PDB file of C-alpha atoms and ligand atoms in Angstrom:
ATOM      1  CA  MET O   1     -39.424  13.102  69.930  1.00 67.00           C
ATOM      2  CA  SER O   2     -36.150  15.172  71.004  1.00 94.00           C
ATOM      3  CA  ASP O   3     -37.454  18.205  69.778  1.00 98.00           C
ATOM      4  CA  VAL O   4     -38.481  21.020  72.098  1.00 98.00           C
ATOM      5  CA  VAL O   5     -40.748  23.591  70.140  1.00 98.00           C
ATOM      6  CA  THR O   6     -43.133  24.099  73.105  1.00 98.00           C
ATOM      7  CA  MET O   7     -43.149  23.313  76.807  1.00 98.00           C
ATOM      8  CA  ASP O   8     -45.804  20.428  75.956  1.00 97.00           C
ATOM      9  CA  ASP O   9     -42.682  18.561  74.501  1.00 98.00           C
ATOM     10  CA  LEU O  10     -41.558  17.823  78.107  1.00 98.00           C
ATOM     11  CA  SER O  11     -43.500  15.953  80.784  1.00 98.00           C
ATOM     12  CA  ASN O  12     -43.017  17.187  84.503  1.00 98.00           C
ATOM     13  CA  GLU O  13     -40.737  14.561  85.116  1.00 98.00           C
ATOM     14  CA  GLU O  14     -38.426  15.454  82.303  1.00 98.00           C
ATOM     15  CA  ILE O  15     -38.153  19.005  83.121  1.00 98.00           C
ATOM     16  CA  LEU O  16     -37.356  17.972  86.696  1.00 98.00           C
ATOM     17  CA  SER O  17     -34.485  15.863  85.424  1.00 98.00           C
ATOM     18  CA  ILE O  18     -33.508  18.675  83.081  1.00 98.00           C
ATOM     19  CA  LEU O  19     -33.256  21.014  86.238  1.00 98.00           C
ATOM     20  CA  ASP O  20     -31.554  18.567  88.228  1.00 98.00           C
ATOM     21  CA  ASP O  21     -28.824  17.702  85.566  1.00 98.00           C
ATOM     22  CA  SER O  22     -28.441  21.563  85.052  1.00 98.00           C
ATOM     23  CA  LYS O  23     -27.867  22.062  88.632  1.00 98.00           C
ATOM     24  CA  ARG O  24     -24.917  19.412  88.368  1.00 98.00           C
ATOM     25  CA  LEU O  25     -23.801  21.206  85.293  1.00 98.00           C
ATOM     26  CA  ILE O  26     -22.840  24.859  86.845  1.00 98.00           C
ATOM     27  CA  PRO O  27     -19.187  24.053  87.753  1.00 98.00           C
ATOM     28  CA  VAL O  28     -18.843  23.099  83.871  1.00 98.00           C
ATOM     29  CA  ALA O  29     -20.945  26.234  82.896  1.00 98.00           C
ATOM     30  CA  ARG O  30     -18.293  28.354  84.851  1.00 98.00           C
ATOM     31  CA  GLY O  31     -15.363  26.614  82.980  1.00 98.00           C
ATOM     32  CA  ASP O  32     -14.242  25.248  86.394  1.00 98.00           C
ATOM     33  CA  VAL O  33     -14.780  21.371  85.453  1.00 98.00           C
ATOM     34  CA  HIS O  34     -13.640  19.963  82.045  1.00 97.00           C
ATOM     35  CA  LEU O  35     -16.412  17.889  80.581  1.00 98.00           C
ATOM     36  CA  PRO O  36     -16.200  17.267  76.887  1.00 98.00           C
ATOM     37  CA  LEU O  37     -19.569  15.206  76.673  1.00 98.00           C
ATOM     38  CA  LEU O  38     -20.539  16.524  73.552  1.00 98.00           C
ATOM     39  CA  GLU O  39     -17.181  16.089  71.818  1.00 98.00           C
ATOM     40  CA  GLY O  40     -17.405  15.857  67.869  1.00 98.00           C
ATOM     41  CA  LYS O  41     -21.238  16.874  67.785  1.00 98.00           C
ATOM     42  CA  VAL O  42     -22.195  19.674  66.129  1.00 98.00           C
ATOM     43  CA  LEU O  43     -24.606  22.378  66.829  1.00 98.00           C
ATOM     44  CA  ALA O  44     -26.097  24.834  64.073  1.00 98.00           C
ATOM     45  CA  ASN O  45     -27.375  27.933  65.766  1.00 98.00           C
ATOM     46  CA  MET O  46     -29.913  29.366  63.134  1.00 97.00           C
ATOM     47  CA  PHE O  47     -30.890  32.780  63.896  1.00 97.00           C
ATOM     48  CA  TYR O  48     -33.259  34.568  61.500  1.00 96.00           C
ATOM     49  CA  GLU O  49     -33.970  37.330  64.353  1.00 95.00           C
ATOM     50  CA  ASN O  50     -31.535  39.108  66.923  1.00 94.00           C
ATOM     51  CA  SER O  51     -30.539  37.577  69.851  1.00 95.00           C
ATOM     52  CA  THR O  52     -27.545  38.241  72.471  1.00 96.00           C
ATOM     53  CA  ARG O  53     -27.853  35.686  75.411  1.00 98.00           C
ATOM     54  CA  THR O  54     -29.877  32.670  73.650  1.00 98.00           C
ATOM     55  CA  ARG O  55     -27.404  32.605  70.933  1.00 98.00           C
ATOM     56  CA  MET O  56     -24.434  32.946  73.077  1.00 98.00           C
ATOM     57  CA  SER O  57     -25.648  30.889  76.045  1.00 98.00           C
ATOM     58  CA  PHE O  58     -26.212  27.940  73.464  1.00 98.00           C
ATOM     59  CA  GLU O  59     -22.849  28.127  71.930  1.00 98.00           C
ATOM     60  CA  ALA O  60     -21.085  28.789  75.542  1.00 98.00           C
ATOM     61  CA  ALA O  61     -22.951  25.434  76.708  1.00 98.00           C
ATOM     62  CA  MET O  62     -21.859  23.437  73.470  1.00 98.00           C
ATOM     63  CA  LYS O  63     -18.349  24.931  73.512  1.00 98.00           C
ATOM     64  CA  ARG O  64     -18.091  23.991  77.357  1.00 98.00           C
ATOM     65  CA  LEU O  65     -18.751  20.587  76.666  1.00 98.00           C
ATOM     66  CA  GLY O  66     -16.504  20.245  74.107  1.00 98.00           C
ATOM     67  CA  GLY O  67     -18.733  20.414  70.763  1.00 98.00           C
ATOM     68  CA  SER O  68     -18.652  22.759  68.147  1.00 98.00           C
ATOM     69  CA  VAL O  69     -20.896  25.190  66.419  1.00 98.00           C
ATOM     70  CA  LEU O  70     -22.140  26.660  63.094  1.00 98.00           C
ATOM     71  CA  ASN O  71     -23.594  29.955  63.308  1.00 96.00           C
ATOM     72  CA  PHE O  72     -26.001  31.046  60.852  1.00 94.00           C
ATOM     73  CA  THR O  73     -27.678  34.604  60.611  1.00 89.00           C
ATOM     74  CA  SER O  74     -30.067  35.849  57.981  1.00 84.00           C
ATOM     75  CA  VAL O  75     -28.102  38.449  57.175  1.00 82.00           C
ATOM     76  CA  GLY O  76     -25.105  37.451  54.681  1.00 83.00           C
ATOM     77  CA  THR O  77     -26.467  33.917  53.674  1.00 85.00           C
ATOM     78  CA  SER O  78     -28.685  32.668  50.744  1.00 89.00           C
ATOM     79  CA  VAL O  79     -31.939  33.805  52.638  1.00 88.00           C
ATOM     80  CA  ALA O  80     -31.122  37.068  51.268  1.00 85.00           C
ATOM     81  CA  LYS O  81     -30.945  35.380  47.742  1.00 89.00           C
ATOM     82  CA  GLY O  82     -34.594  34.446  48.532  1.00 91.00           C
ATOM     83  CA  GLU O  83     -33.741  30.551  49.829  1.00 93.00           C
ATOM     84  CA  THR O  84     -36.827  29.057  51.791  1.00 95.00           C
ATOM     85  CA  LEU O  85     -36.647  27.970  55.499  1.00 96.00           C
ATOM     86  CA  TYR O  86     -37.596  24.421  54.378  1.00 97.00           C
ATOM     87  CA  ASP O  87     -34.466  24.441  51.906  1.00 96.00           C
ATOM     88  CA  THR O  88     -32.328  26.023  54.630  1.00 96.00           C
ATOM     89  CA  MET O  89     -32.867  23.496  57.157  1.00 97.00           C
ATOM     90  CA  GLN O  90     -32.262  20.375  54.292  1.00 97.00           C
ATOM     91  CA  MET O  91     -28.643  21.528  54.444  1.00 96.00           C
ATOM     92  CA  VAL O  92     -28.741  22.199  58.224  1.00 97.00           C
ATOM     93  CA  ASP O  93     -29.816  18.380  58.568  1.00 97.00           C
ATOM     94  CA  GLY O  94     -26.606  17.173  56.747  1.00 98.00           C
ATOM     95  CA  TYR O  95     -24.235  19.789  58.588  1.00 98.00           C
ATOM     96  CA  ALA O  96     -25.001  19.496  62.234  1.00 98.00           C
ATOM     97  CA  ASP O  97     -26.250  16.794  64.841  1.00 98.00           C
ATOM     98  CA  ILE O  98     -28.806  19.269  66.342  1.00 98.00           C
ATOM     99  CA  ALA O  99     -30.229  22.772  65.580  1.00 98.00           C
ATOM    100  CA  VAL O 100     -31.500  25.730  67.723  1.00 98.00           C
ATOM    101  CA  ILE O 101     -33.945  28.009  65.757  1.00 98.00           C
ATOM    102  CA  ARG O 102     -34.952  31.624  66.192  1.00 98.00           C
ATOM    103  CA  HIS O 103     -37.303  32.959  63.599  1.00 97.00           C
ATOM    104  CA  PRO O 104     -40.023  36.247  63.253  1.00 96.00           C
ATOM    105  CA  ARG O 105     -42.709  33.769  62.369  1.00 97.00           C
ATOM    106  CA  GLN O 106     -44.957  31.747  64.811  1.00 98.00           C
ATOM    107  CA  GLY O 107     -44.792  28.096  63.882  1.00 98.00           C
ATOM    108  CA  ALA O 108     -41.300  28.251  62.244  1.00 98.00           C
ATOM    109  CA  ALA O 109     -39.804  26.107  64.848  1.00 98.00           C
ATOM    110  CA  GLN O 110     -42.492  23.422  64.367  1.00 98.00           C
ATOM    111  CA  TYR O 111     -42.351  23.778  60.511  1.00 98.00           C
ATOM    112  CA  SER O 112     -38.417  22.939  60.785  1.00 98.00           C
ATOM    113  CA  ALA O 113     -39.065  20.016  63.178  1.00 98.00           C
ATOM    114  CA  ASP O 114     -41.260  18.492  60.768  1.00 98.00           C
ATOM    115  CA  ALA O 115     -38.787  19.272  57.832  1.00 97.00           C
ATOM    116  CA  VAL O 116     -35.684  17.736  59.380  1.00 98.00           C
ATOM    117  CA  ASP O 117     -34.532  14.463  61.212  1.00 98.00           C
ATOM    118  CA  ILE O 118     -32.140  16.255  63.498  1.00 98.00           C
ATOM    119  CA  PRO O 119     -33.865  17.499  66.855  1.00 98.00           C
ATOM    120  CA  ILE O 120     -34.621  21.133  66.945  1.00 98.00           C
ATOM    121  CA  LEU O 121     -34.679  23.284  69.812  1.00 98.00           C
ATOM    122  CA  ASN O 122     -36.951  26.373  69.594  1.00 98.00           C
ATOM    123  CA  ALA O 123     -35.362  29.412  70.733  1.00 98.00           C
ATOM    124  CA  GLY O 124     -38.304  31.781  70.058  1.00 98.00           C
ATOM    125  CA  ASP O 125     -40.856  31.773  67.107  1.00 98.00           C
ATOM    126  CA  GLY O 126     -42.341  35.368  66.730  1.00 98.00           C
ATOM    127  CA  ALA O 127     -44.969  35.860  69.620  1.00 98.00           C
ATOM    128  CA  GLY O 128     -45.181  32.218  70.018  1.00 98.00           C
ATOM    129  CA  ASN O 129     -42.916  30.167  72.351  1.00 98.00           C
ATOM    130  CA  HIS O 130     -39.791  30.015  73.881  1.00 98.00           C
ATOM    131  CA  PRO O 131     -39.342  27.037  75.856  1.00 98.00           C
ATOM    132  CA  THR O 132     -35.658  26.840  76.564  1.00 98.00           C
ATOM    133  CA  GLN O 133     -35.878  30.263  77.960  1.00 98.00           C
ATOM    134  CA  THR O 134     -38.741  28.697  80.234  1.00 99.00           C
ATOM    135  CA  MET O 135     -36.246  26.247  81.565  1.00 99.00           C
ATOM    136  CA  LEU O 136     -33.615  28.843  82.810  1.00 99.00           C
ATOM    137  CA  ASP O 137     -36.443  31.003  84.443  1.00 99.00           C
ATOM    138  CA  LEU O 138     -37.795  27.658  86.165  1.00 99.00           C
ATOM    139  CA  PHE O 139     -34.136  27.077  87.338  1.00 99.00           C
ATOM    140  CA  THR O 140     -33.866  30.577  88.609  1.00 99.00           C
ATOM    141  CA  ILE O 141     -36.857  30.219  90.599  1.00 99.00           C
ATOM    142  CA  MET O 142     -36.050  27.009  92.031  1.00 98.00           C
ATOM    143  CA  GLU O 143     -32.642  28.373  92.922  1.00 98.00           C
ATOM    144  CA  ALA O 144     -34.156  31.236  94.643  1.00 98.00           C
ATOM    145  CA  HIS O 145     -37.422  29.421  96.289  1.00 98.00           C
ATOM    146  CA  GLY O 146     -36.510  25.873  96.251  1.00 98.00           C
ATOM    147  CA  LYS O 147     -40.042  25.164  94.900  1.00 98.00           C
ATOM    148  CA  ILE O 148     -42.718  26.470  92.512  1.00 98.00           C
ATOM    149  CA  GLU O 149     -45.584  25.194  94.039  1.00 98.00           C
ATOM    150  CA  GLY O 150     -47.768  27.843  95.689  1.00 97.00           C
ATOM    151  CA  LEU O 151     -45.436  30.799  94.706  1.00 98.00           C
ATOM    152  CA  ASN O 152     -47.358  33.806  93.278  1.00 98.00           C
ATOM    153  CA  VAL O 153     -45.602  34.758  90.093  1.00 98.00           C
ATOM    154  CA  VAL O 154     -46.300  38.034  88.740  1.00 98.00           C
ATOM    155  CA  LEU O 155     -45.891  38.036  85.114  1.00 98.00           C
ATOM    156  CA  VAL O 156     -45.447  41.978  84.048  1.00 98.00           C
ATOM    157  CA  GLY O 157     -45.466  43.966  81.011  1.00 98.00           C
ATOM    158  CA  ASP O 158     -46.301  42.841  77.149  1.00 98.00           C
ATOM    159  CA  LEU O 159     -48.067  39.744  77.558  1.00 98.00           C
ATOM    160  CA  ARG O 160     -49.674  39.511  74.374  1.00 98.00           C
ATOM    161  CA  TYR O 161     -46.505  39.469  72.106  1.00 98.00           C
ATOM    162  CA  GLY O 162     -44.154  38.166  74.685  1.00 98.00           C
ATOM    163  CA  ARG O 163     -42.961  34.666  73.815  1.00 98.00           C
ATOM    164  CA  THR O 164     -41.286  33.921  77.190  1.00 98.00           C
ATOM    165  CA  VAL O 165     -44.377  34.528  79.151  1.00 98.00           C
ATOM    166  CA  HIS O 166     -46.429  32.412  76.625  1.00 98.00           C
ATOM    167  CA  SER O 167     -44.381  29.219  77.489  1.00 98.00           C
ATOM    168  CA  LEU O 168     -43.340  30.147  81.156  1.00 98.00           C
ATOM    169  CA  SER O 169     -46.969  30.519  82.333  1.00 98.00           C
ATOM    170  CA  HIS O 170     -48.074  27.054  81.166  1.00 97.00           C
ATOM    171  CA  ALA O 171     -44.942  25.484  83.172  1.00 98.00           C
ATOM    172  CA  LEU O 172     -45.404  27.544  86.299  1.00 98.00           C
ATOM    173  CA  ILE O 173     -49.246  26.386  86.336  1.00 97.00           C
ATOM    174  CA  ARG O 174     -48.259  22.681  85.825  1.00 97.00           C
ATOM    175  CA  PHE O 175     -46.005  22.826  88.960  1.00 98.00           C
ATOM    176  CA  GLY O 176     -48.797  24.496  90.883  1.00 97.00           C
ATOM    177  CA  ALA O 177     -47.844  28.058  91.005  1.00 98.00           C
ATOM    178  CA  LYS O 178     -50.400  31.293  91.150  1.00 98.00           C
ATOM    179  CA  LEU O 179     -50.134  33.632  88.433  1.00 98.00           C
ATOM    180  CA  THR O 180     -50.697  37.266  88.715  1.00 98.00           C
ATOM    181  CA  LEU O 181     -51.055  38.889  84.931  1.00 98.00           C
ATOM    182  CA  VAL O 182     -50.080  42.728  84.962  1.00 98.00           C
ATOM    183  CA  SER O 183     -50.447  44.397  81.681  1.00 98.00           C
ATOM    184  CA  PRO O 184     -52.253  47.206  79.959  1.00 97.00           C
ATOM    185  CA  GLU O 185     -55.406  45.859  78.359  1.00 96.00           C
ATOM    186  CA  THR O 186     -54.153  46.106  74.795  1.00 96.00           C
ATOM    187  CA  LEU O 187     -51.201  43.784  75.806  1.00 98.00           C
ATOM    188  CA  SER O 188     -53.113  41.260  78.130  1.00 98.00           C
ATOM    189  CA  MET O 189     -52.248  37.613  77.631  1.00 98.00           C
ATOM    190  CA  PRO O 190     -54.039  35.744  74.766  1.00 98.00           C
ATOM    191  CA  GLU O 191     -57.583  34.871  75.671  1.00 97.00           C
ATOM    192  CA  GLU O 192     -56.759  31.314  74.721  1.00 96.00           C
ATOM    193  CA  ILE O 193     -53.905  31.034  76.663  1.00 97.00           C
ATOM    194  CA  VAL O 194     -55.919  32.130  79.752  1.00 97.00           C
ATOM    195  CA  ARG O 195     -58.681  29.762  78.895  1.00 96.00           C
ATOM    196  CA  ASP O 196     -56.060  26.987  78.634  1.00 95.00           C
ATOM    197  CA  LEU O 197     -54.536  27.871  82.030  1.00 95.00           C
ATOM    198  CA  ARG O 198     -57.687  28.159  83.540  1.00 95.00           C
ATOM    199  CA  SER O 199     -58.945  25.058  82.144  1.00 95.00           C
ATOM    200  CA  SER O 200     -56.144  23.212  84.661  1.00 89.00           C
ATOM    201  CA  GLY O 201     -58.134  24.961  87.630  1.00 88.00           C
ATOM    202  CA  ALA O 202     -55.009  27.499  87.842  1.00 90.00           C
ATOM    203  CA  GLU O 203     -55.436  30.268  90.047  1.00 90.00           C
ATOM    204  CA  ILE O 204     -54.993  33.263  87.942  1.00 97.00           C
ATOM    205  CA  SER O 205     -55.771  36.982  88.349  1.00 97.00           C
ATOM    206  CA  GLU O 206     -55.410  39.830  85.818  1.00 97.00           C
ATOM    207  CA  ASN O 207     -54.985  43.538  86.391  1.00 97.00           C
ATOM    208  CA  SER O 208     -53.090  46.653  85.341  1.00 97.00           C
ATOM    209  CA  ASP O 209     -51.500  47.576  88.596  1.00 96.00           C
ATOM    210  CA  LEU O 210     -47.932  46.765  89.107  1.00 97.00           C
ATOM    211  CA  SER O 211     -47.449  48.571  92.411  1.00 97.00           C
ATOM    212  CA  GLY O 212     -50.510  46.888  94.207  1.00 97.00           C
ATOM    213  CA  SER O 213     -49.121  43.665  92.937  1.00 98.00           C
ATOM    214  CA  ILE O 214     -45.721  43.780  94.652  1.00 98.00           C
ATOM    215  CA  PRO O 215     -46.359  43.147  98.479  1.00 98.00           C
ATOM    216  CA  ASP O 216     -47.672  39.731  97.851  1.00 98.00           C
ATOM    217  CA  ALA O 217     -45.242  38.484  95.011  1.00 98.00           C
ATOM    218  CA  ASP O 218     -42.480  35.984  95.465  1.00 98.00           C
ATOM    219  CA  VAL O 219     -41.364  36.396  91.622  1.00 99.00           C
ATOM    220  CA  ILE O 220     -41.785  39.579  89.593  1.00 99.00           C
ATOM    221  CA  TYR O 221     -41.160  38.669  85.835  1.00 99.00           C
ATOM    222  CA  MET O 222     -40.746  41.824  83.921  1.00 98.00           C
ATOM    223  CA  THR O 223     -40.752  42.005  80.428  1.00 98.00           C
ATOM    224  CA  ARG O 224     -39.978  44.397  77.528  1.00 98.00           C
ATOM    225  CA  ILE O 225     -42.895  45.925  75.432  1.00 97.00           C
ATOM    226  CA  GLN O 226     -42.100  43.523  72.128  1.00 97.00           C
ATOM    227  CA  LYS O 227     -42.035  46.775  69.594  1.00 96.00           C
ATOM    228  CA  GLU O 228     -41.202  44.827  66.794  1.00 95.00           C
ATOM    229  CA  ARG O 229     -44.238  43.112  66.877  1.00 96.00           C
ATOM    230  CA  PHE O 230     -46.552  46.077  66.999  1.00 96.00           C
ATOM    231  CA  PRO O 231     -48.616  46.463  63.949  1.00 93.00           C
ATOM    232  CA  ASP O 232     -48.348  50.414  64.203  1.00 93.00           C
ATOM    233  CA  GLU O 233     -45.675  52.484  65.894  1.00 93.00           C
ATOM    234  CA  ASP O 234     -48.483  54.622  67.524  1.00 94.00           C
ATOM    235  CA  GLU O 235     -50.082  51.733  69.379  1.00 93.00           C
ATOM    236  CA  TYR O 236     -46.238  51.074  70.686  1.00 96.00           C
ATOM    237  CA  ALA O 237     -45.834  54.854  71.628  1.00 95.00           C
ATOM    238  CA  LYS O 238     -49.236  54.636  73.766  1.00 95.00           C
ATOM    239  CA  VAL O 239     -47.870  51.582  76.096  1.00 96.00           C
ATOM    240  CA  ALA O 240     -44.347  52.263  75.861  1.00 95.00           C
ATOM    241  CA  GLY O 241     -42.360  52.576  79.374  1.00 96.00           C
ATOM    242  CA  ILE O 242     -45.748  51.844  81.266  1.00 96.00           C
ATOM    243  CA  TYR O 243     -44.107  49.678  83.850  1.00 98.00           C
ATOM    244  CA  THR O 244     -40.979  50.286  85.716  1.00 98.00           C
ATOM    245  CA  LEU O 245     -39.338  49.049  88.746  1.00 98.00           C
ATOM    246  CA  GLY O 246     -36.419  50.692  90.729  1.00 98.00           C
ATOM    247  CA  SER O 247     -34.975  50.125  94.400  1.00 98.00           C
ATOM    248  CA  LYS O 248     -37.761  52.669  95.709  1.00 97.00           C
ATOM    249  CA  ASP O 249     -40.163  50.133  94.575  1.00 98.00           C
ATOM    250  CA  MET O 250     -38.779  47.212  96.835  1.00 98.00           C
ATOM    251  CA  HIS O 251     -40.151  48.628 100.056  1.00 95.00           C
ATOM    252  CA  GLY O 252     -42.952  46.807 100.672  1.00 94.00           C
ATOM    253  CA  ALA O 253     -41.729  43.662  98.709  1.00 98.00           C
ATOM    254  CA  LYS O 254     -41.210  40.258 100.786  1.00 98.00           C
ATOM    255  CA  ASP O 255     -37.645  39.622 101.728  1.00 97.00           C
ATOM    256  CA  GLY O 256     -37.126  36.703  99.352  1.00 98.00           C
ATOM    257  CA  MET O 257     -39.066  38.308  96.418  1.00 98.00           C
ATOM    258  CA  ILE O 258     -36.931  38.174  93.127  1.00 98.00           C
ATOM    259  CA  VAL O 259     -37.172  40.160  90.115  1.00 98.00           C
ATOM    260  CA  MET O 260     -36.622  38.580  87.042  1.00 99.00           C
ATOM    261  CA  HIS O 261     -36.499  39.615  83.518  1.00 98.00           C
ATOM    262  CA  PRO O 262     -35.400  37.777  80.162  1.00 98.00           C
ATOM    263  CA  LEU O 263     -33.635  40.861  79.154  1.00 98.00           C
ATOM    264  CA  PRO O 264     -32.610  43.044  77.261  1.00 98.00           C
ATOM    265  CA  ARG O 265     -34.357  45.479  79.245  1.00 98.00           C
ATOM    266  CA  VAL O 266     -34.816  48.950  77.671  1.00 96.00           C
ATOM    267  CA  GLY O 267     -35.967  50.917  80.732  1.00 95.00           C
ATOM    268  CA  GLU O 268     -38.148  48.561  82.685  1.00 98.00           C
ATOM    269  CA  LEU O 269     -35.727  48.061  85.393  1.00 98.00           C
ATOM    270  CA  HIS O 270     -33.644  51.062  86.641  1.00 98.00           C
ATOM    271  CA  PRO O 271     -30.139  50.326  87.378  1.00 98.00           C
ATOM    272  CA  SER O 272     -30.584  51.435  91.028  1.00 98.00           C
ATOM    273  CA  LEU O 273     -32.341  47.730  91.326  1.00 98.00           C
ATOM    274  CA  ASP O 274     -29.136  45.899  90.321  1.00 98.00           C
ATOM    275  CA  SER O 275     -27.289  46.250  93.606  1.00 97.00           C
ATOM    276  CA  THR O 276     -30.550  45.470  95.717  1.00 98.00           C
ATOM    277  CA  PRO O 277     -31.064  41.451  97.007  1.00 98.00           C
ATOM    278  CA  HIS O 278     -34.085  41.143  94.725  1.00 98.00           C
ATOM    279  CA  ALA O 279     -32.336  41.586  91.316  1.00 98.00           C
ATOM    280  CA  ARG O 280     -31.811  37.958  89.469  1.00 98.00           C
ATOM    281  CA  TYR O 281     -31.764  39.027  85.943  1.00 98.00           C
ATOM    282  CA  PHE O 282     -27.960  38.639  85.327  1.00 98.00           C
ATOM    283  CA  GLN O 283     -27.812  35.605  87.556  1.00 98.00           C
ATOM    284  CA  GLN O 284     -30.909  34.216  85.470  1.00 98.00           C
ATOM    285  CA  ALA O 285     -28.923  34.979  82.279  1.00 98.00           C
ATOM    286  CA  PHE O 286     -26.016  33.212  83.227  1.00 98.00           C
ATOM    287  CA  ASN O 287     -28.322  30.239  84.071  1.00 98.00           C
ATOM    288  CA  GLY O 288     -29.067  29.758  80.233  1.00 98.00           C
ATOM    289  CA  VAL O 289     -25.541  28.208  79.857  1.00 98.00           C
ATOM    290  CA  PRO O 290     -26.079  25.020  82.513  1.00 98.00           C
ATOM    291  CA  THR O 291     -29.795  24.600  81.401  1.00 98.00           C
ATOM    292  CA  ARG O 292     -28.963  24.718  77.566  1.00 98.00           C
ATOM    293  CA  MET O 293     -26.233  22.290  78.248  1.00 98.00           C
ATOM    294  CA  ALA O 294     -28.826  19.704  79.595  1.00 98.00           C
ATOM    295  CA  LEU O 295     -31.083  20.545  76.770  1.00 98.00           C
ATOM    296  CA  LEU O 296     -28.443  19.698  74.314  1.00 98.00           C
ATOM    297  CA  CYS O 297     -27.355  16.414  76.049  1.00 98.00           C
ATOM    298  CA  ARG O 298     -30.808  15.458  76.081  1.00 98.00           C
ATOM    299  CA  GLY O 299     -31.513  16.389  72.588  1.00 98.00           C
ATOM    300  CA  LEU O 300     -28.312  14.129  71.285  1.00 98.00           C
ATOM    301  CA  GLY O 301     -28.997  11.436  73.906  1.00 98.00           C
ATOM    302  CA  VAL O 302     -26.003  11.918  76.161  1.00 98.00           C
ATOM    303  CA  THR O 303     -26.442  11.010  79.839  1.00 97.00           C
ATOM    304  CA  ILE O 304     -24.725  13.351  82.102  1.00 97.00           C
ATOM    305  CA  PRO O 305     -22.756  11.650  84.841  1.00 96.00           C
ATOM    306  CA  LYS O 306     -24.397  11.555  88.615  1.00 96.00           C
ATOM    307  CA  GLU O 307     -21.632  13.119  89.747  1.00 94.00           C
ATOM    308  CA  VAL O 308     -19.786  15.836  88.049  1.00 93.00           C
ATOM    309  CA  LYS O 309     -16.009  16.533  88.718  1.00 86.00           C
TER     310      LYS O 309
HETATM  311  C1  LIG V 401     -36.687  37.410  74.932  1.00 70.83           C
HETATM  312  C2  LIG V 401     -36.951  37.041  73.390  1.00 70.83           C
HETATM  313  O1  LIG V 401     -36.129  36.982  72.539  1.00 70.83           O
HETATM  314  O2  LIG V 401     -38.356  36.889  73.714  1.00 70.83           O
HETATM  315  N1  LIG V 401     -35.139  37.638  74.989  1.00 70.83           N
HETATM  316  C3  LIG V 401     -34.495  36.251  75.381  1.00 70.83           C
HETATM  317  O3  LIG V 401     -34.436  35.477  74.701  1.00 70.83           O
HETATM  318  N2  LIG V 401     -33.731  36.680  76.551  1.00 70.83           N
HETATM  319  C4  LIG V 401     -37.028  38.685  75.529  1.00 70.83           C
HETATM  320  C5  LIG V 401     -37.162  39.884  74.492  1.00 70.83           C
HETATM  321  O4  LIG V 401     -36.624  39.960  73.438  1.00 70.83           O
HETATM  322  O5  LIG V 401     -37.827  40.873  74.957  1.00 70.83           O
END
């Protein structure tokens, strides 16, 4: 019940309430206010795949709220000896109060959630979903635009293997955004996802032209081509570096348009963009801390005070 494996695990009402909680938690996330709401609680950070922001922001979130963290990686543990995910999760069930899991296999988070009693937060399962990233993405969009409804959000790059955009597109449609999907044909959004999005009456257009999509955009969400998910290196070579944005591309953009990226960037965003008012990706990465604080509190059944000071 308190698992978050896909965005379907959260109602629109819950999403808005988590975003509201996150906003109040910003001073705690920055370390300006001490609020040990999760004192005595233990988070297991289960990372079977590389991570910088997701792992560190979950750890920062837990520690800023007075909790502690058990860090697990697949290197240096019994995974190397052949221990199964099921068995490892049985240990975690006894050692921690809540677990975050990232795994290269799609479905691994749901499998873990089914295998244990403690709440599971999916931090990325293969090319599947990444719902906690979506929460910080929604927070960043709301922070910039004050709403989601009616915004034209352009999702760019690897829409096929990119789990961030799979979760995000669902959530954006639920809140009434219009989507422009920009990718090379080989990396287009999986058909079943597009069908699902359209079935709710959403306005979605698909093309491969990034520069033509800039003038009407309220948000441009760039993504990395997910090299590690390609079955063939040559296929990756054909699309590597296909979309890039720099400050010179911002001339025709709306004043309030924001550029987001879940990071890491590997050439999609030229550093010249960083100092423009459009760049939001570092702020977006920081927003992982307050939103994950709110998600941890929700998972552990802890209410965030209406006034945080
Ligand atoms: C993303 C991921 O792991 O899916 N990173 C992140 O969590 N911020 C995006 C990516 O790796 O390209």
